[in-house]
Amino acid sequence: MSTNKIHYICNAGVMIESGGKKVLIDGLINHAHPIFDKYSPQIETAVINGEPPFDGLDLVLVTHFHSDHFDRHIMAGFCRANPQVPVVGSPQVMDRLRPELPVDANLVELSPPRYDHERHELQGVDFSAVSLLHSGKEYEDAINLAYVLRLGKTFAHTGDAVNSRPNIQALARAGAAAVPPSALADSGLGDVQAGSAISPPGSSTLAESRPVIIAPFPYLTLPLAFKKFRNTLAPECLFILHLPNEHRDPGGWIAATHNAWNKQRDAGMRI
């Protein structure tokens, strides 16, 4: 039986292990942030040197260029040590990374239009990159790529995408819903329009095809947005991240997340 694991690194960084593949998303950062933590130096060394559990990485994905998701110098060090591993990101990510590396570096630039997606296969990993609106008006110019991975189990990492109807619809069209958008619209579970949805391969029942969504805490803490997200994508599990350090949480985000979790424990998914 295939192993399905999410290894949490820090902030929005995870490694997904499923279907015999390992995919790192937003896992290499280096910044002094007043709220969010960075991982220990030992984690960074383990990722770059391919130490367990980061040995045998197949693919590295970057959602966007912000420093709590990506560091060009550390990523360049990873690329030099692991030239066989493709690194995928937006033009904004690649514009920052390319000057650090030789011209033949294993970089893959993707630029789908806003609310659209591109499907690719690299290193045996079937995935879609979806361009979603970043949360916060001051960050609307940031190209935020969410990723939908089909590894037998379907996983979707939203990056810093706001929990909005257009973003959730775009995720559904990219294959992050338990059933295709046309079926969701017909069932009344959501109002996504039929489009270029890709159902997870080999799925014959809802239970088998329900995705795992990896997203920032507002996907849980905003009640109306949570309901729309839940009804449209019908995930098996919501993996919450991007929480602040418990000692640097002036907005009370951790407490709000715990309160929302207590209210939604019977929402039909694991959180």
Short mmCIF file of C-alpha atoms in Angstrom, two decimals:
data_model
loop_
_atom_site.label_atom_id
_atom_site.label_comp_id
_atom_site.label_asym_id
_atom_site.label_seq_id
_atom_site.Cartn_x
_atom_site.Cartn_y
_atom_site.Cartn_z
CA MET A 1 0.00 0.00 0.00
CA SER A 2 1.28 3.45 -0.92
CA THR A 3 2.36 5.77 1.90
CA ASN A 4 0.50 9.09 2.15
CA LYS A 5 2.34 11.56 4.38
CA ILE A 6 2.63 15.32 4.76
CA HIS A 7 5.89 16.33 6.43
CA TYR A 8 5.47 19.80 7.91
CA ILE A 9 8.60 21.97 7.65
CA CYS A 10 7.56 25.46 8.75
CA ASN A 11 5.13 28.26 7.85
CA ALA A 12 3.68 27.08 4.50
CA GLY A 13 6.44 24.58 3.76
CA VAL A 14 5.66 20.88 3.42
CA MET A 15 6.95 17.75 1.77
CA ILE A 16 4.26 15.47 0.36
CA GLU A 17 5.12 11.79 0.20
CA SER A 18 2.64 9.67 -1.75
CA GLY A 19 2.56 7.15 -4.57
CA GLY A 20 6.28 6.55 -4.26
CA LYS A 21 6.99 10.25 -4.93
CA LYS A 22 8.31 13.09 -2.78
CA VAL A 23 7.41 16.70 -3.59
CA LEU A 24 8.67 19.72 -1.65
CA ILE A 25 6.50 22.86 -1.65
CA ASP A 26 7.65 26.23 -0.23
CA GLY A 27 10.18 24.35 1.86
CA LEU A 28 13.25 26.61 1.61
CA ILE A 29 12.96 30.03 3.21
CA ASN A 30 15.27 32.39 5.07
CA HIS A 31 13.91 35.56 6.54
CA ALA A 32 13.52 37.36 9.82
CA HIS A 33 9.78 37.79 10.18
CA PRO A 34 8.11 39.45 13.18
CA ILE A 35 5.41 36.76 13.32
CA PHE A 36 6.28 33.58 11.43
CA ASP A 37 9.00 31.09 12.31
CA LYS A 38 11.79 29.68 10.18
CA TYR A 39 12.90 26.06 10.41
CA SER A 40 16.11 25.04 12.15
CA PRO A 41 19.43 25.05 10.22
CA GLN A 42 19.41 21.24 10.51
CA ILE A 43 16.25 21.05 8.38
CA GLU A 44 17.78 23.23 5.67
CA THR A 45 20.90 21.07 5.61
CA ALA A 46 18.83 17.88 5.45
CA VAL A 47 16.81 19.15 2.48
CA ILE A 48 19.85 20.32 0.52
CA ASN A 49 21.92 17.22 1.28
CA GLY A 50 19.08 14.78 0.72
CA GLU A 51 19.03 13.37 4.23
CA PRO A 52 15.98 11.37 5.39
CA PRO A 53 13.14 12.02 5.06
CA PHE A 54 14.14 14.39 2.24
CA ASP A 55 16.18 11.79 0.37
CA GLY A 56 15.01 11.02 -3.15
CA LEU A 57 13.11 14.25 -3.77
CA ASP A 58 11.37 14.14 -7.15
CA LEU A 59 10.16 17.72 -7.53
CA VAL A 60 10.31 21.15 -5.87
CA LEU A 61 7.41 23.58 -6.26
CA VAL A 62 7.34 27.27 -5.26
CA THR A 63 3.97 29.00 -4.90
CA HIS A 64 5.31 32.57 -5.04
CA PHE A 65 8.35 34.75 -4.43
CA HIS A 66 7.55 36.18 -0.97
CA SER A 67 10.31 35.56 1.55
CA ASP A 68 8.19 33.45 3.89
CA HIS A 69 7.76 30.97 1.00
CA PHE A 70 10.99 31.22 -1.01
CA ASP A 71 14.62 32.29 -0.67
CA ARG A 72 16.61 32.58 -3.88
CA HIS A 73 20.04 32.03 -2.30
CA ILE A 74 19.06 28.90 -0.39
CA MET A 75 17.11 27.57 -3.36
CA ALA A 76 20.11 28.17 -5.60
CA GLY A 77 22.21 26.14 -3.18
CA PHE A 78 19.68 23.34 -3.41
CA CYS A 79 19.73 23.48 -7.22
CA ARG A 80 23.52 23.28 -7.34
CA ALA A 81 23.53 20.28 -4.99
CA ASN A 82 20.58 18.56 -6.70
CA PRO A 83 20.71 19.35 -10.43
CA GLN A 84 18.51 16.33 -11.20
CA VAL A 85 15.51 17.78 -9.32
CA PRO A 86 13.32 20.23 -11.29
CA VAL A 87 12.32 23.43 -9.51
CA VAL A 88 8.98 24.86 -10.66
CA GLY A 89 7.73 28.41 -10.17
CA SER A 90 6.27 31.55 -11.68
CA PRO A 91 8.17 34.15 -13.77
CA GLN A 92 8.52 36.24 -10.60
CA VAL A 93 10.25 33.33 -8.85
CA MET A 94 12.46 32.51 -11.82
CA ASP A 95 13.49 36.13 -12.37
CA ARG A 96 14.96 36.05 -8.87
CA LEU A 97 16.48 32.57 -9.09
CA ARG A 98 18.04 32.49 -12.58
CA PRO A 99 20.80 35.07 -11.87
CA GLU A 100 22.08 32.75 -9.12
CA LEU A 101 22.46 29.72 -11.41
CA PRO A 102 24.01 28.57 -14.71
CA VAL A 103 21.85 28.83 -17.83
CA ASP A 104 21.27 25.06 -17.94
CA ALA A 105 19.81 24.87 -14.41
CA ASN A 106 16.82 22.56 -14.03
CA LEU A 107 14.21 25.33 -13.75
CA VAL A 108 10.64 25.15 -15.05
CA GLU A 109 8.76 28.43 -15.42
CA LEU A 110 4.96 28.27 -15.53
CA SER A 111 2.63 31.20 -16.16
CA PRO A 112 -1.03 30.23 -16.47
CA PRO A 113 -3.47 33.18 -16.67
CA ARG A 114 -5.27 34.19 -13.47
CA TYR A 115 -7.87 31.56 -12.48
CA ASP A 116 -6.59 29.15 -15.14
CA HIS A 117 -4.29 26.15 -14.89
CA GLU A 118 -1.66 24.14 -16.75
CA ARG A 119 -1.25 20.38 -16.37
CA HIS A 120 2.24 18.85 -16.53
CA GLU A 121 4.15 15.71 -15.69
CA LEU A 122 7.73 15.92 -14.41
CA GLN A 123 9.75 13.10 -12.88
CA GLY A 124 6.62 10.95 -12.96
CA VAL A 125 4.64 13.53 -10.93
CA ASP A 126 1.30 14.51 -12.49
CA PHE A 127 0.36 18.02 -11.35
CA SER A 128 -1.46 21.20 -12.29
CA ALA A 129 -0.34 24.74 -11.53
CA VAL A 130 -3.26 27.12 -10.92
CA SER A 131 -2.90 30.90 -10.83
CA LEU A 132 -4.91 32.20 -7.85
CA LEU A 133 -5.36 35.64 -6.31
CA HIS A 134 -3.06 36.24 -3.32
CA SER A 135 -4.74 37.36 -0.12
CA GLY A 136 -4.46 41.05 0.74
CA LYS A 137 -4.94 43.93 -1.69
CA GLU A 138 -1.33 45.01 -1.28
CA TYR A 139 -0.22 41.63 -2.68
CA GLU A 140 -2.56 41.35 -5.67
CA ASP A 141 0.36 41.73 -8.10
CA ALA A 142 2.07 38.64 -6.71
CA ILE A 143 1.67 35.61 -8.95
CA ASN A 144 0.46 32.90 -6.58
CA LEU A 145 0.56 29.41 -8.05
CA ALA A 146 -1.43 26.75 -6.26
CA TYR A 147 -0.55 23.15 -7.09
CA VAL A 148 -2.80 20.12 -7.50
CA LEU A 149 -0.82 16.87 -7.28
CA ARG A 150 -2.16 13.52 -8.49
CA LEU A 151 -0.10 10.90 -6.70
CA GLY A 152 -2.79 8.24 -6.48
CA LYS A 153 -4.14 10.49 -3.72
CA THR A 154 -4.93 14.08 -4.75
CA PHE A 155 -3.27 16.91 -2.80
CA ALA A 156 -3.70 20.65 -3.35
CA HIS A 157 -1.47 23.37 -1.84
CA THR A 158 -3.02 26.84 -2.16
CA GLY A 159 0.01 28.97 -1.34
CA ASP A 160 -1.30 32.30 -0.03
CA ALA A 161 -4.45 32.29 -2.15
CA VAL A 162 -7.41 34.03 -0.55
CA ASN A 163 -10.40 31.81 0.24
CA SER A 164 -12.70 33.35 -2.38
CA ARG A 165 -15.27 31.98 -4.80
CA PRO A 166 -13.16 32.58 -7.97
CA ASN A 167 -10.13 30.90 -6.38
CA ILE A 168 -12.11 27.88 -5.17
CA GLN A 169 -13.77 27.53 -8.56
CA ALA A 170 -10.35 27.62 -10.23
CA LEU A 171 -9.06 24.92 -7.88
CA ALA A 172 -12.07 22.76 -8.71
CA ARG A 173 -11.49 23.17 -12.45
CA ALA A 174 -7.88 22.10 -11.94
CA GLY A 175 -8.96 18.84 -10.31
CA ALA A 176 -8.91 19.70 -6.59
CA ALA A 177 -12.61 18.86 -6.10
CA ALA A 178 -13.88 15.46 -5.04
CA VAL A 179 -15.99 15.31 -8.20
CA PRO A 180 -15.84 17.30 -11.46
CA PRO A 181 -17.32 20.83 -11.40
CA SER A 182 -20.24 19.77 -13.60
CA ALA A 183 -21.25 17.14 -11.06
CA LEU A 184 -20.87 19.61 -8.19
CA ALA A 185 -23.11 22.09 -9.95
CA ASP A 186 -25.72 19.42 -10.65
CA SER A 187 -25.66 18.13 -7.06
CA GLY A 188 -26.09 21.53 -5.43
CA LEU A 189 -22.87 21.09 -3.44
CA GLY A 190 -21.38 24.13 -5.11
CA ASP A 191 -21.95 26.58 -7.91
CA VAL A 192 -18.79 25.86 -9.90
CA GLN A 193 -19.38 25.88 -13.62
CA ALA A 194 -18.38 22.97 -15.81
CA GLY A 195 -14.98 23.57 -17.32
CA SER A 196 -11.65 21.89 -17.84
CA ALA A 197 -11.81 19.80 -14.66
CA ILE A 198 -9.61 16.76 -14.43
CA SER A 199 -10.88 14.01 -12.15
CA PRO A 200 -8.22 12.18 -10.15
CA PRO A 201 -7.17 9.12 -12.15
CA GLY A 202 -8.57 5.78 -11.13
CA SER A 203 -11.28 7.26 -8.92
CA SER A 204 -14.58 5.44 -8.91
CA THR A 205 -16.22 6.74 -5.75
CA LEU A 206 -16.40 10.02 -3.88
CA ALA A 207 -14.53 8.59 -0.90
CA GLU A 208 -11.65 7.44 -3.09
CA SER A 209 -11.33 10.78 -4.87
CA ARG A 210 -11.68 13.22 -1.98
CA PRO A 211 -8.59 15.47 -1.95
CA VAL A 212 -6.34 16.72 0.81
CA ILE A 213 -6.23 20.54 0.83
CA ILE A 214 -3.20 22.30 2.34
CA ALA A 215 -4.06 25.93 3.04
CA PRO A 216 -3.56 28.91 5.40
CA PHE A 217 -5.66 29.15 8.54
CA PRO A 218 -8.28 31.63 7.14
CA TYR A 219 -9.67 28.70 5.11
CA LEU A 220 -10.97 27.48 8.47
CA THR A 221 -11.55 30.65 10.48
CA LEU A 222 -13.91 32.53 8.10
CA PRO A 223 -17.25 30.70 8.49
CA LEU A 224 -18.99 31.59 5.20
CA ALA A 225 -15.84 31.12 3.14
CA PHE A 226 -15.18 27.81 4.91
CA LYS A 227 -18.66 26.56 4.03
CA LYS A 228 -18.22 27.45 0.36
CA PHE A 229 -14.79 25.84 0.28
CA ARG A 230 -16.02 22.68 2.01
CA ASN A 231 -19.13 22.30 -0.14
CA THR A 232 -17.34 22.95 -3.42
CA LEU A 233 -14.17 20.88 -2.98
CA ALA A 234 -15.51 18.31 -0.46
CA PRO A 235 -12.02 17.47 0.83
CA GLU A 236 -11.20 14.47 2.96
CA CYS A 237 -8.77 16.56 5.00
CA LEU A 238 -7.89 20.23 5.50
CA PHE A 239 -4.25 20.66 6.54
CA ILE A 240 -3.92 24.10 8.15
CA LEU A 241 -0.64 26.01 8.13
CA HIS A 242 0.87 29.53 8.00
CA LEU A 243 0.16 30.08 11.72
CA PRO A 244 2.32 32.51 13.71
CA ASN A 245 4.66 31.72 16.55
CA GLU A 246 2.59 31.34 19.73
CA HIS A 247 4.55 34.15 21.40
CA ARG A 248 4.17 36.53 18.42
CA ASP A 249 0.46 36.41 17.68
CA PRO A 250 -0.98 39.91 18.25
CA GLY A 251 -4.04 39.13 16.14
CA GLY A 252 -5.01 36.09 18.18
CA TRP A 253 -4.90 33.92 15.06
CA ILE A 254 -3.96 30.71 16.89
CA ALA A 255 -6.88 31.03 19.30
CA ALA A 256 -9.25 31.84 16.43
CA THR A 257 -8.06 28.75 14.57
CA HIS A 258 -8.59 26.53 17.62
CA ASN A 259 -12.06 27.97 18.14
CA ALA A 260 -12.99 27.41 14.50
CA TRP A 261 -11.64 23.86 14.66
CA ASN A 262 -13.84 23.11 17.67
CA LYS A 263 -16.88 24.43 15.79
CA GLN A 264 -16.12 22.53 12.59
CA ARG A 265 -15.03 19.17 14.05
CA ASP A 266 -18.15 17.54 12.61
CA ALA A 267 -17.84 19.20 9.18
CA GLY A 268 -17.34 15.90 7.37
CA MET A 269 -13.56 16.20 6.99
CA ARG A 270 -10.44 15.83 9.07
CA ILE A 271 -8.80 19.10 10.09
#
